[in-house]
Structure formats: C-alpha cells, structure tokens
Amino acid sequence: MSITTKAALLSYAETQMRSKGYSAFSYADLAAKVGIRKASIHHHFPTKECLGAELINDYIARFNETLLSIEIMHPEPLQRLQAFSRLFVISANEGLLPLCGALAAEMAALPLSLQGLTRDFFNSQLAWLQSTLNDAVRQHNWLLGTTAESFAFMLLSMLEGASLIDWTLGCSADPLAGFNHLLEMAAMQSSLLRAGKNMQTPSKKYVVDIWSDYVCPWCWIAKRRFEKALENLPQKDDVQVNIRAY
C-alpha cells in the first residue's frame, strides 16, 4: 500500500468520524471509497482501533501546529483566542463536527485507548486556552471572575456546545456569540476597573451631562447601558449624571 493510499484512508476515515461517528463506518466502507481490498487496509491498520488511534494522533499533531501558527501570527491574547474560535467555524462550514466533539458524543462506545486520546485532546486545548488567558490577565489585567482554568473550560464549552447545536439545527446566525460574549465581558470588566482606579480623588465630583431625545429608543438603550456600566465603578457615588433634553 502506498503512502498516498494510506493518507487517503486516514482522510476518508476522518470525514466519516466527524460526520457519522467512529461506530458508523467499517473497513468495507473505506475499501469501497478508496478502491482497495479490505485485506490491504488490515496490512497497515490491523484493527479499527489502530486506525482510530493513528487518525486522532495525526489530527492532534496538525491541530497543535495550527495553534503554534496562531501564536506566531497573533501576539495579542484576544486575537489568539478569536483565531482559535474561528477553527470551529471552519469545521462547521465544511459540514463537519470538531473531531473532539464527535468523539466525545460517543465516548462510551469508544475503545479505552481512544477514550484516553480524546481526553488528552480536550486537556491540551484547555491548557492552551488557560495559558492564553493568563497572558491576557498579565498583559491587560483581564478580570475573569474565576480562575483561568475555569474560564478556559467555559470558553471551550461554548464552542463545543455551539458546534453540536449547530450540527443538529443547522447553521446559526452567530455560532460564536456565546464565546465572544465571555471575552467581551472579561475585557470590559478590566476596562471598568482601570476607569475606577483613575477616579480615586474622593473630594472631586465628576459631572456627566447626557443630552438625549426622550422619544428616541436608541438614546434610551444607550442610557441604560451607561447606567449599568456606571454601577460597576468603585467611585460611582462621585459621579453626578444630568439628563438633559434637546
């Protein structure tokens, strides 16, 4: 069997695993697709478990190379996290589940060795997210509201969960909405904290005049958001807000 044929087998098997699941395809399917005899597949992959293990290890290696490229291309933690999330969008656009999500969906049916590889894959992604979040905390004082480990778990849960729901219901308008909301909240909280630290003069009163058209719904929405942000400032009592009509 040539290397090219072996690569074709792994490629088709990956597509099957990410669209139908590990349990849903057989060596007969692979043989028919690639145009070889089943015995030829067994020569290089004695068992389906061996095929699955090599496939997953190869996928993880390629995924790690992609993460390294992201780190090189994007020095900013926020940009790295956004690039990471786009990998899930690419998968959805190809009509495939992320491999980790596809494997997790049938975890109980996987051989023990593949279960271990699946856990390793999830843990490696969580470790990368946690490291990137720690960079954001150090460089930009992000306020996560919890540990970087827990926040990384929430981010990956958002992406994996959205992928499964999107796979079930069809393409959503914004599959990254939850993920991006978590990032925005962390970055916003740090901005509010910095703003609060700049207002440490107790004797000084800050006056904010808001000129608004009372019948404009957008003005009302902006006012409510301003008030909500103001509530999070440590020196909110030193801010005087005047609402003025025009």
PDB file of N, CA and C in Angstrom, residues 3-105:
ATOM      1  N   ILE A   3       2.015   5.278   0.391  1.00  0.00           N
ATOM      2  CA  ILE A   3       1.757   6.310   1.395  1.00  0.00           C
ATOM      3  C   ILE A   3       0.528   7.122   1.001  1.00  0.00           C
ATOM      4  N   THR A   4       0.395   7.370  -0.302  1.00  0.00           N
ATOM      5  CA  THR A   4      -0.737   8.148  -0.778  1.00  0.00           C
ATOM      6  C   THR A   4      -2.058   7.447  -0.458  1.00  0.00           C
ATOM      7  N   THR A   5      -2.095   6.153  -0.640  1.00  0.00           N
ATOM      8  CA  THR A   5      -3.307   5.401  -0.329  1.00  0.00           C
ATOM      9  C   THR A   5      -3.598   5.422   1.164  1.00  0.00           C
ATOM     10  N   LYS A   6      -2.547   5.281   1.966  1.00  0.00           N
ATOM     11  CA  LYS A   6      -2.725   5.324   3.415  1.00  0.00           C
ATOM     12  C   LYS A   6      -3.280   6.679   3.845  1.00  0.00           C
ATOM     13  N   ALA A   7      -2.745   7.751   3.257  1.00  0.00           N
ATOM     14  CA  ALA A   7      -3.242   9.090   3.577  1.00  0.00           C
ATOM     15  C   ALA A   7      -4.699   9.235   3.168  1.00  0.00           C
ATOM     16  N   ALA A   8      -5.073   8.646   2.039  1.00  0.00           N
ATOM     17  CA  ALA A   8      -6.455   8.711   1.584  1.00  0.00           C
ATOM     18  C   ALA A   8      -7.378   7.981   2.553  1.00  0.00           C
ATOM     19  N   LEU A   9      -6.916   6.841   3.071  1.00  0.00           N
ATOM     20  CA  LEU A   9      -7.704   6.100   4.044  1.00  0.00           C
ATOM     21  C   LEU A   9      -7.927   6.925   5.313  1.00  0.00           C
ATOM     22  N   LEU A  10      -6.856   7.544   5.808  1.00  0.00           N
ATOM     23  CA  LEU A  10      -6.970   8.362   7.016  1.00  0.00           C
ATOM     24  C   LEU A  10      -7.884   9.562   6.782  1.00  0.00           C
ATOM     25  N   SER A  11      -7.772  10.165   5.611  1.00  0.00           N
ATOM     26  CA  SER A  11      -8.592  11.336   5.304  1.00  0.00           C
ATOM     27  C   SER A  11     -10.074  10.965   5.246  1.00  0.00           C
ATOM     28  N   TYR A  12     -10.389   9.869   4.573  1.00  0.00           N
ATOM     29  CA  TYR A  12     -11.796   9.471   4.472  1.00  0.00           C
ATOM     30  C   TYR A  12     -12.329   9.020   5.829  1.00  0.00           C
ATOM     31  N   ALA A  13     -11.480   8.304   6.581  1.00  0.00           N
ATOM     32  CA  ALA A  13     -11.903   7.866   7.913  1.00  0.00           C
ATOM     33  C   ALA A  13     -12.180   9.064   8.818  1.00  0.00           C
ATOM     34  N   GLU A  14     -11.367  10.115   8.688  1.00  0.00           N
ATOM     35  CA  GLU A  14     -11.599  11.316   9.489  1.00  0.00           C
ATOM     36  C   GLU A  14     -12.939  11.959   9.139  1.00  0.00           C
ATOM     37  N   THR A  15     -13.227  12.038   7.847  1.00  0.00           N
ATOM     38  CA  THR A  15     -14.507  12.606   7.426  1.00  0.00           C
ATOM     39  C   THR A  15     -15.673  11.793   7.971  1.00  0.00           C
ATOM     40  N   GLN A  16     -15.529  10.474   7.951  1.00  0.00           N
ATOM     41  CA  GLN A  16     -16.586   9.615   8.482  1.00  0.00           C
ATOM     42  C   GLN A  16     -16.757   9.807   9.986  1.00  0.00           C
ATOM     43  N   MET A  17     -15.655   9.880  10.700  1.00  0.00           N
ATOM     44  CA  MET A  17     -15.729  10.049  12.151  1.00  0.00           C
ATOM     45  C   MET A  17     -16.344  11.384  12.525  1.00  0.00           C
ATOM     46  N   ARG A  18     -16.081  12.424  11.748  1.00  0.00           N
ATOM     47  CA  ARG A  18     -16.568  13.763  12.073  1.00  0.00           C
ATOM     48  C   ARG A  18     -17.963  14.047  11.517  1.00  0.00           C
ATOM     49  N   SER A  19     -18.496  13.113  10.738  1.00  0.00           N
ATOM     50  CA  SER A  19     -19.845  13.305  10.197  1.00  0.00           C
ATOM     51  C   SER A  19     -20.819  12.221  10.658  1.00  0.00           C
ATOM     52  N   LYS A  20     -20.331  10.977  10.759  1.00  0.00           N
ATOM     53  CA  LYS A  20     -21.204   9.869  11.154  1.00  0.00           C
ATOM     54  C   LYS A  20     -20.827   9.264  12.501  1.00  0.00           C
ATOM     55  N   GLY A  21     -19.544   9.394  12.872  1.00  0.00           N
ATOM     56  CA  GLY A  21     -19.105   8.814  14.128  1.00  0.00           C
ATOM     57  C   GLY A  21     -18.208   7.604  13.923  1.00  0.00           C
ATOM     58  N   TYR A  22     -17.432   7.309  14.924  1.00  0.00           N
ATOM     59  CA  TYR A  22     -16.481   6.190  14.862  1.00  0.00           C
ATOM     60  C   TYR A  22     -17.183   4.861  14.628  1.00  0.00           C
ATOM     61  N   SER A  23     -18.322   4.680  15.247  1.00  0.00           N
ATOM     62  CA  SER A  23     -19.012   3.389  15.188  1.00  0.00           C
ATOM     63  C   SER A  23     -19.782   3.193  13.888  1.00  0.00           C
ATOM     64  N   ALA A  24     -19.920   4.237  13.090  1.00  0.00           N
ATOM     65  CA  ALA A  24     -20.839   4.186  11.947  1.00  0.00           C
ATOM     66  C   ALA A  24     -20.169   3.800  10.632  1.00  0.00           C
ATOM     67  N   PHE A  25     -18.855   3.611  10.605  1.00  0.00           N
ATOM     68  CA  PHE A  25     -18.214   3.212   9.352  1.00  0.00           C
ATOM     69  C   PHE A  25     -17.380   1.958   9.585  1.00  0.00           C
ATOM     70  N   SER A  26     -17.121   1.250   8.498  1.00  0.00           N
ATOM     71  CA  SER A  26     -16.384  -0.013   8.567  1.00  0.00           C
ATOM     72  C   SER A  26     -15.235  -0.015   7.575  1.00  0.00           C
ATOM     73  N   TYR A  27     -14.418  -1.045   7.666  1.00  0.00           N
ATOM     74  CA  TYR A  27     -13.335  -1.200   6.693  1.00  0.00           C
ATOM     75  C   TYR A  27     -13.894  -1.421   5.290  1.00  0.00           C
ATOM     76  N   ALA A  28     -15.063  -2.022   5.214  1.00  0.00           N
ATOM     77  CA  ALA A  28     -15.696  -2.210   3.903  1.00  0.00           C
ATOM     78  C   ALA A  28     -16.019  -0.860   3.269  1.00  0.00           C
ATOM     79  N   ASP A  29     -16.471   0.086   4.080  1.00  0.00           N
ATOM     80  CA  ASP A  29     -16.750   1.439   3.579  1.00  0.00           C
ATOM     81  C   ASP A  29     -15.469   2.090   3.058  1.00  0.00           C
ATOM     82  N   LEU A  30     -14.392   1.958   3.835  1.00  0.00           N
ATOM     83  CA  LEU A  30     -13.121   2.554   3.435  1.00  0.00           C
ATOM     84  C   LEU A  30     -12.596   1.916   2.150  1.00  0.00           C
ATOM     85  N   ALA A  31     -12.679   0.595   2.080  1.00  0.00           N
ATOM     86  CA  ALA A  31     -12.183  -0.112   0.905  1.00  0.00           C
ATOM     87  C   ALA A  31     -12.942   0.312  -0.352  1.00  0.00           C
ATOM     88  N   ALA A  32     -14.266   0.440  -0.225  1.00  0.00           N
ATOM     89  CA  ALA A  32     -15.077   0.837  -1.373  1.00  0.00           C
ATOM     90  C   ALA A  32     -14.758   2.266  -1.802  1.00  0.00           C
ATOM     91  N   LYS A  33     -14.531   3.137  -0.846  1.00  0.00           N
ATOM     92  CA  LYS A  33     -14.262   4.543  -1.155  1.00  0.00           C
ATOM     93  C   LYS A  33     -12.897   4.725  -1.814  1.00  0.00           C
ATOM     94  N   VAL A  34     -11.884   4.056  -1.265  1.00  0.00           N
ATOM     95  CA  VAL A  34     -10.517   4.244  -1.772  1.00  0.00           C
ATOM     96  C   VAL A  34     -10.226   3.327  -2.963  1.00  0.00           C
ATOM     97  N   GLY A  35     -10.998   2.263  -3.093  1.00  0.00           N
ATOM     98  CA  GLY A  35     -10.813   1.373  -4.231  1.00  0.00           C
ATOM     99  C   GLY A  35      -9.767   0.301  -4.008  1.00  0.00           C
ATOM    100  N   ILE A  36      -9.719  -0.262  -2.805  1.00  0.00           N
ATOM    101  CA  ILE A  36      -8.771  -1.327  -2.494  1.00  0.00           C
ATOM    102  C   ILE A  36      -9.516  -2.444  -1.760  1.00  0.00           C
ATOM    103  N   ARG A  37      -8.803  -3.550  -1.514  1.00  0.00           N
ATOM    104  CA  ARG A  37      -9.405  -4.653  -0.776  1.00  0.00           C
ATOM    105  C   ARG A  37      -9.274  -4.411   0.725  1.00  0.00           C
ATOM    106  N   LYS A  38     -10.205  -4.989   1.488  1.00  0.00           N
ATOM    107  CA  LYS A  38     -10.146  -4.834   2.943  1.00  0.00           C
ATOM    108  C   LYS A  38      -8.850  -5.376   3.505  1.00  0.00           C
ATOM    109  N   ALA A  39      -8.327  -6.435   2.906  1.00  0.00           N
ATOM    110  CA  ALA A  39      -7.083  -7.031   3.393  1.00  0.00           C
ATOM    111  C   ALA A  39      -5.930  -6.047   3.328  1.00  0.00           C
ATOM    112  N   SER A  40      -5.953  -5.165   2.356  1.00  0.00           N
ATOM    113  CA  SER A  40      -4.895  -4.160   2.235  1.00  0.00           C
ATOM    114  C   SER A  40      -4.948  -3.160   3.384  1.00  0.00           C
ATOM    115  N   ILE A  41      -6.148  -2.851   3.846  1.00  0.00           N
ATOM    116  CA  ILE A  41      -6.290  -1.941   4.980  1.00  0.00           C
ATOM    117  C   ILE A  41      -5.739  -2.603   6.237  1.00  0.00           C
ATOM    118  N   HIS A  42      -6.056  -3.881   6.425  1.00  0.00           N
ATOM    119  CA  HIS A  42      -5.600  -4.603   7.621  1.00  0.00           C
ATOM    120  C   HIS A  42      -4.084  -4.721   7.660  1.00  0.00           C
ATOM    121  N   HIS A  43      -3.452  -4.650   6.521  1.00  0.00           N
ATOM    122  CA  HIS A  43      -1.993  -4.740   6.481  1.00  0.00           C
ATOM    123  C   HIS A  43      -1.354  -3.577   7.236  1.00  0.00           C
ATOM    124  N   HIS A  44      -1.907  -2.393   7.111  1.00  0.00           N
ATOM    125  CA  HIS A  44      -1.364  -1.210   7.784  1.00  0.00           C
ATOM    126  C   HIS A  44      -2.094  -0.873   9.077  1.00  0.00           C
ATOM    127  N   PHE A  45      -3.371  -1.211   9.142  1.00  0.00           N
ATOM    128  CA  PHE A  45      -4.167  -0.954  10.349  1.00  0.00           C
ATOM    129  C   PHE A  45      -4.822  -2.276  10.753  1.00  0.00           C
ATOM    130  N   PRO A  46      -4.134  -3.078  11.543  1.00  0.00           N
ATOM    131  CA  PRO A  46      -4.657  -4.411  11.892  1.00  0.00           C
ATOM    132  C   PRO A  46      -6.072  -4.374  12.468  1.00  0.00           C
ATOM    133  N   THR A  47      -6.381  -3.310  13.206  1.00  0.00           N
ATOM    134  CA  THR A  47      -7.714  -3.176  13.782  1.00  0.00           C
ATOM    135  C   THR A  47      -8.228  -1.762  13.545  1.00  0.00           C
ATOM    136  N   LYS A  48      -9.515  -1.614  13.679  1.00  0.00           N
ATOM    137  CA  LYS A  48     -10.112  -0.289  13.557  1.00  0.00           C
ATOM    138  C   LYS A  48      -9.614   0.623  14.675  1.00  0.00           C
ATOM    139  N   GLU A  49      -9.340   0.058  15.829  1.00  0.00           N
ATOM    140  CA  GLU A  49      -8.794   0.835  16.941  1.00  0.00           C
ATOM    141  C   GLU A  49      -7.439   1.425  16.588  1.00  0.00           C
ATOM    142  N   CYS A  50      -6.603   0.637  15.891  1.00  0.00           N
ATOM    143  CA  CYS A  50      -5.296   1.143  15.446  1.00  0.00           C
ATOM    144  C   CYS A  50      -5.462   2.298  14.469  1.00  0.00           C
ATOM    145  N   LEU A  51      -6.420   2.143  13.548  1.00  0.00           N
ATOM    146  CA  LEU A  51      -6.711   3.220  12.606  1.00  0.00           C
ATOM    147  C   LEU A  51      -7.161   4.469  13.344  1.00  0.00           C
ATOM    148  N   GLY A  52      -8.076   4.288  14.292  1.00  0.00           N
ATOM    149  CA  GLY A  52      -8.577   5.433  15.045  1.00  0.00           C
ATOM    150  C   GLY A  52      -7.487   6.134  15.824  1.00  0.00           C
ATOM    151  N   ALA A  53      -6.584   5.363  16.424  1.00  0.00           N
ATOM    152  CA  ALA A  53      -5.508   5.958  17.217  1.00  0.00           C
ATOM    153  C   ALA A  53      -4.573   6.782  16.342  1.00  0.00           C
ATOM    154  N   GLU A  54      -4.196   6.233  15.185  1.00  0.00           N
ATOM    155  CA  GLU A  54      -3.299   6.992  14.298  1.00  0.00           C
ATOM    156  C   GLU A  54      -4.000   8.235  13.764  1.00  0.00           C
ATOM    157  N   LEU A  55      -5.264   8.102  13.451  1.00  0.00           N
ATOM    158  CA  LEU A  55      -6.033   9.242  12.945  1.00  0.00           C
ATOM    159  C   LEU A  55      -6.081  10.358  13.985  1.00  0.00           C
ATOM    160  N   ILE A  56      -6.408  10.006  15.220  1.00  0.00           N
ATOM    161  CA  ILE A  56      -6.535  11.021  16.270  1.00  0.00           C
ATOM    162  C   ILE A  56      -5.187  11.666  16.564  1.00  0.00           C
ATOM    163  N   ASN A  57      -4.135  10.849  16.644  1.00  0.00           N
ATOM    164  CA  ASN A  57      -2.804  11.406  16.911  1.00  0.00           C
ATOM    165  C   ASN A  57      -2.363  12.343  15.794  1.00  0.00           C
ATOM    166  N   ASP A  58      -2.648  11.971  14.560  1.00  0.00           N
ATOM    167  CA  ASP A  58      -2.304  12.825  13.424  1.00  0.00           C
ATOM    168  C   ASP A  58      -3.092  14.127  13.470  1.00  0.00           C
ATOM    169  N   TYR A  59      -4.370  14.025  13.813  1.00  0.00           N
ATOM    170  CA  TYR A  59      -5.222  15.219  13.898  1.00  0.00           C
ATOM    171  C   TYR A  59      -4.717  16.155  14.994  1.00  0.00           C
ATOM    172  N   ILE A  60      -4.368  15.588  16.146  1.00  0.00           N
ATOM    173  CA  ILE A  60      -3.869  16.406  17.257  1.00  0.00           C
ATOM    174  C   ILE A  60      -2.575  17.110  16.872  1.00  0.00           C
ATOM    175  N   ALA A  61      -1.702  16.398  16.168  1.00  0.00           N
ATOM    176  CA  ALA A  61      -0.430  16.994  15.739  1.00  0.00           C
ATOM    177  C   ALA A  61      -0.677  18.173  14.804  1.00  0.00           C
ATOM    178  N   ARG A  62      -1.594  18.007  13.860  1.00  0.00           N
ATOM    179  CA  ARG A  62      -1.921  19.106  12.943  1.00  0.00           C
ATOM    180  C   ARG A  62      -2.579  20.258  13.676  1.00  0.00           C
ATOM    181  N   PHE A  63      -3.434  19.936  14.638  1.00  0.00           N
ATOM    182  CA  PHE A  63      -4.102  20.968  15.422  1.00  0.00           C
ATOM    183  C   PHE A  63      -3.086  21.774  16.228  1.00  0.00           C
ATOM    184  N   ASN A  64      -2.119  21.090  16.815  1.00  0.00           N
ATOM    185  CA  ASN A  64      -1.088  21.783  17.593  1.00  0.00           C
ATOM    186  C   ASN A  64      -0.224  22.676  16.704  1.00  0.00           C
ATOM    187  N   GLU A  65       0.024  22.229  15.489  1.00  0.00           N
ATOM    188  CA  GLU A  65       0.765  23.078  14.543  1.00  0.00           C
ATOM    189  C   GLU A  65      -0.031  24.339  14.222  1.00  0.00           C
ATOM    190  N   THR A  66      -1.333  24.191  14.106  1.00  0.00           N
ATOM    191  CA  THR A  66      -2.193  25.354  13.849  1.00  0.00           C
ATOM    192  C   THR A  66      -2.152  26.327  15.020  1.00  0.00           C
ATOM    193  N   LEU A  67      -2.173  25.799  16.241  1.00  0.00           N
ATOM    194  CA  LEU A  67      -2.099  26.661  17.419  1.00  0.00           C
ATOM    195  C   LEU A  67      -0.765  27.403  17.475  1.00  0.00           C
ATOM    196  N   LEU A  68       0.302  26.724  17.094  1.00  0.00           N
ATOM    197  CA  LEU A  68       1.615  27.382  17.056  1.00  0.00           C
ATOM    198  C   LEU A  68       1.619  28.505  16.035  1.00  0.00           C
ATOM    199  N   SER A  69       1.002  28.272  14.887  1.00  0.00           N
ATOM    200  CA  SER A  69       0.908  29.322  13.865  1.00  0.00           C
ATOM    201  C   SER A  69       0.108  30.511  14.377  1.00  0.00           C
ATOM    202  N   ILE A  70      -0.955  30.226  15.121  1.00  0.00           N
ATOM    203  CA  ILE A  70      -1.770  31.297  15.696  1.00  0.00           C
ATOM    204  C   ILE A  70      -0.938  32.133  16.660  1.00  0.00           C
ATOM    205  N   GLU A  71      -0.124  31.489  17.477  1.00  0.00           N
ATOM    206  CA  GLU A  71       0.708  32.208  18.437  1.00  0.00           C
ATOM    207  C   GLU A  71       1.727  33.094  17.733  1.00  0.00           C
ATOM    208  N   ILE A  72       2.256  32.613  16.622  1.00  0.00           N
ATOM    209  CA  ILE A  72       3.255  33.389  15.867  1.00  0.00           C
ATOM    210  C   ILE A  72       2.592  34.583  15.174  1.00  0.00           C
ATOM    211  N   MET A  73       1.415  34.359  14.610  1.00  0.00           N
ATOM    212  CA  MET A  73       0.735  35.405  13.837  1.00  0.00           C
ATOM    213  C   MET A  73       0.059  36.449  14.720  1.00  0.00           C
ATOM    214  N   HIS A  74      -0.353  36.049  15.919  1.00  0.00           N
ATOM    215  CA  HIS A  74      -1.141  36.947  16.761  1.00  0.00           C
ATOM    216  C   HIS A  74      -0.498  37.092  18.139  1.00  0.00           C
ATOM    217  N   PRO A  75       0.267  38.137  18.350  1.00  0.00           N
ATOM    218  CA  PRO A  75       0.895  38.340  19.665  1.00  0.00           C
ATOM    219  C   PRO A  75      -0.104  38.696  20.758  1.00  0.00           C
ATOM    220  N   GLU A  76      -1.238  39.282  20.370  1.00  0.00           N
ATOM    221  CA  GLU A  76      -2.235  39.690  21.356  1.00  0.00           C
ATOM    222  C   GLU A  76      -3.091  38.496  21.782  1.00  0.00           C
ATOM    223  N   PRO A  77      -3.279  38.303  23.087  1.00  0.00           N
ATOM    224  CA  PRO A  77      -4.097  37.180  23.564  1.00  0.00           C
ATOM    225  C   PRO A  77      -5.504  37.158  22.990  1.00  0.00           C
ATOM    226  N   LEU A  78      -6.157  38.327  22.902  1.00  0.00           N
ATOM    227  CA  LEU A  78      -7.513  38.377  22.372  1.00  0.00           C
ATOM    228  C   LEU A  78      -7.555  37.874  20.933  1.00  0.00           C
ATOM    229  N   GLN A  79      -6.595  38.285  20.135  1.00  0.00           N
ATOM    230  CA  GLN A  79      -6.546  37.838  18.746  1.00  0.00           C
ATOM    231  C   GLN A  79      -6.313  36.338  18.652  1.00  0.00           C
ATOM    232  N   ARG A  80      -5.490  35.799  19.551  1.00  0.00           N
ATOM    233  CA  ARG A  80      -5.240  34.358  19.551  1.00  0.00           C
ATOM    234  C   ARG A  80      -6.520  33.592  19.884  1.00  0.00           C
ATOM    235  N   LEU A  81      -7.249  34.080  20.878  1.00  0.00           N
ATOM    236  CA  LEU A  81      -8.494  33.416  21.257  1.00  0.00           C
ATOM    237  C   LEU A  81      -9.531  33.484  20.135  1.00  0.00           C
ATOM    238  N   GLN A  82      -9.604  34.611  19.463  1.00  0.00           N
ATOM    239  CA  GLN A  82     -10.548  34.748  18.361  1.00  0.00           C
ATOM    240  C   GLN A  82     -10.169  33.825  17.200  1.00  0.00           C
ATOM    241  N   ALA A  83      -8.868  33.710  16.932  1.00  0.00           N
ATOM    242  CA  ALA A  83      -8.409  32.808  15.869  1.00  0.00           C
ATOM    243  C   ALA A  83      -8.732  31.354  16.228  1.00  0.00           C
ATOM    244  N   PHE A  84      -8.589  31.018  17.494  1.00  0.00           N
ATOM    245  CA  PHE A  84      -8.927  29.674  17.959  1.00  0.00           C
ATOM    246  C   PHE A  84     -10.409  29.387  17.706  1.00  0.00           C
ATOM    247  N   SER A  85     -11.260  30.328  18.015  1.00  0.00           N
ATOM    248  CA  SER A  85     -12.698  30.113  17.831  1.00  0.00           C
ATOM    249  C   SER A  85     -13.061  29.949  16.359  1.00  0.00           C
ATOM    250  N   ARG A  86     -12.327  30.613  15.487  1.00  0.00           N
ATOM    251  CA  ARG A  86     -12.643  30.509  14.052  1.00  0.00           C
ATOM    252  C   ARG A  86     -12.377  29.113  13.502  1.00  0.00           C
ATOM    253  N   LEU A  87     -11.544  28.339  14.171  1.00  0.00           N
ATOM    254  CA  LEU A  87     -11.307  26.960  13.737  1.00  0.00           C
ATOM    255  C   LEU A  87     -12.604  26.151  13.794  1.00  0.00           C
ATOM    256  N   PHE A  88     -13.454  26.464  14.762  1.00  0.00           N
ATOM    257  CA  PHE A  88     -14.728  25.762  14.887  1.00  0.00           C
ATOM    258  C   PHE A  88     -15.701  26.199  13.799  1.00  0.00           C
ATOM    259  N   VAL A  89     -15.606  27.460  13.395  1.00  0.00           N
ATOM    260  CA  VAL A  89     -16.460  27.949  12.307  1.00  0.00           C
ATOM    261  C   VAL A  89     -16.051  27.284  10.996  1.00  0.00           C
ATOM    262  N   ILE A  90     -14.753  27.147  10.779  1.00  0.00           N
ATOM    263  CA  ILE A  90     -14.266  26.475   9.568  1.00  0.00           C
ATOM    264  C   ILE A  90     -14.790  25.044   9.510  1.00  0.00           C
ATOM    265  N   SER A  91     -14.745  24.373  10.645  1.00  0.00           N
ATOM    266  CA  SER A  91     -15.255  22.997  10.714  1.00  0.00           C
ATOM    267  C   SER A  91     -16.732  22.943  10.346  1.00  0.00           C
ATOM    268  N   ALA A  92     -17.519  23.875  10.895  1.00  0.00           N
ATOM    269  CA  ALA A  92     -18.957  23.909  10.609  1.00  0.00           C
ATOM    270  C   ALA A  92     -19.219  24.201   9.133  1.00  0.00           C
ATOM    271  N   ASN A  93     -18.440  25.108   8.559  1.00  0.00           N
ATOM    272  CA  ASN A  93     -18.617  25.451   7.150  1.00  0.00           C
ATOM    273  C   ASN A  93     -18.301  24.275   6.233  1.00  0.00           C
ATOM    274  N   GLU A  94     -17.451  23.365   6.718  1.00  0.00           N
ATOM    275  CA  GLU A  94     -17.126  22.161   5.950  1.00  0.00           C
ATOM    276  C   GLU A  94     -18.149  21.054   6.163  1.00  0.00           C
ATOM    277  N   GLY A  95     -19.157  21.318   6.997  1.00  0.00           N
ATOM    278  CA  GLY A  95     -20.177  20.321   7.266  1.00  0.00           C
ATOM    279  C   GLY A  95     -19.708  19.216   8.188  1.00  0.00           C
ATOM    280  N   LEU A  96     -18.739  19.535   9.041  1.00  0.00           N
ATOM    281  CA  LEU A  96     -18.163  18.526   9.928  1.00  0.00           C
ATOM    282  C   LEU A  96     -18.178  19.005  11.372  1.00  0.00           C
ATOM    283  N   LEU A  97     -18.255  18.056  12.285  1.00  0.00           N
ATOM    284  CA  LEU A  97     -18.086  18.361  13.699  1.00  0.00           C
ATOM    285  C   LEU A  97     -16.602  18.457  14.012  1.00  0.00           C
ATOM    286  N   PRO A  98     -16.216  19.216  15.041  1.00  0.00           N
ATOM    287  CA  PRO A  98     -14.836  19.128  15.518  1.00  0.00           C
ATOM    288  C   PRO A  98     -14.575  17.684  15.936  1.00  0.00           C
ATOM    289  N   LEU A  99     -13.391  17.177  15.665  1.00  0.00           N
ATOM    290  CA  LEU A  99     -13.120  15.776  15.968  1.00  0.00           C
ATOM    291  C   LEU A  99     -13.322  15.475  17.445  1.00  0.00           C
ATOM    292  N   CYS A 100     -12.876  16.395  18.314  1.00  0.00           N
ATOM    293  CA  CYS A 100     -13.015  16.155  19.750  1.00  0.00           C
ATOM    294  C   CYS A 100     -14.485  16.034  20.140  1.00  0.00           C
ATOM    295  N   GLY A 101     -15.327  16.878  19.572  1.00  0.00           N
ATOM    296  CA  GLY A 101     -16.745  16.832  19.875  1.00  0.00           C
ATOM    297  C   GLY A 101     -17.394  15.565  19.341  1.00  0.00           C
ATOM    298  N   ALA A 102     -17.001  15.155  18.130  1.00  0.00           N
ATOM    299  CA  ALA A 102     -17.556  13.939  17.543  1.00  0.00           C
ATOM    300  C   ALA A 102     -17.187  12.716  18.376  1.00  0.00           C
ATOM    301  N   LEU A 103     -15.953  12.692  18.865  1.00  0.00           N
ATOM    302  CA  LEU A 103     -15.512  11.563  19.696  1.00  0.00           C
ATOM    303  C   LEU A 103     -16.219  11.569  21.046  1.00  0.00           C
ATOM    304  N   ALA A 104     -16.345  12.748  21.638  1.00  0.00           N
ATOM    305  CA  ALA A 104     -16.987  12.855  22.946  1.00  0.00           C
ATOM    306  C   ALA A 104     -18.443  12.415  22.891  1.00  0.00           C
ATOM    307  N   ALA A 105     -19.100  12.640  21.749  1.00  0.00           N
ATOM    308  CA  ALA A 105     -20.513  12.303  21.611  1.00  0.00           C
ATOM    309  C   ALA A 105     -20.761  10.799  21.736  1.00  0.00           C
TER     310      ALA A 105
END
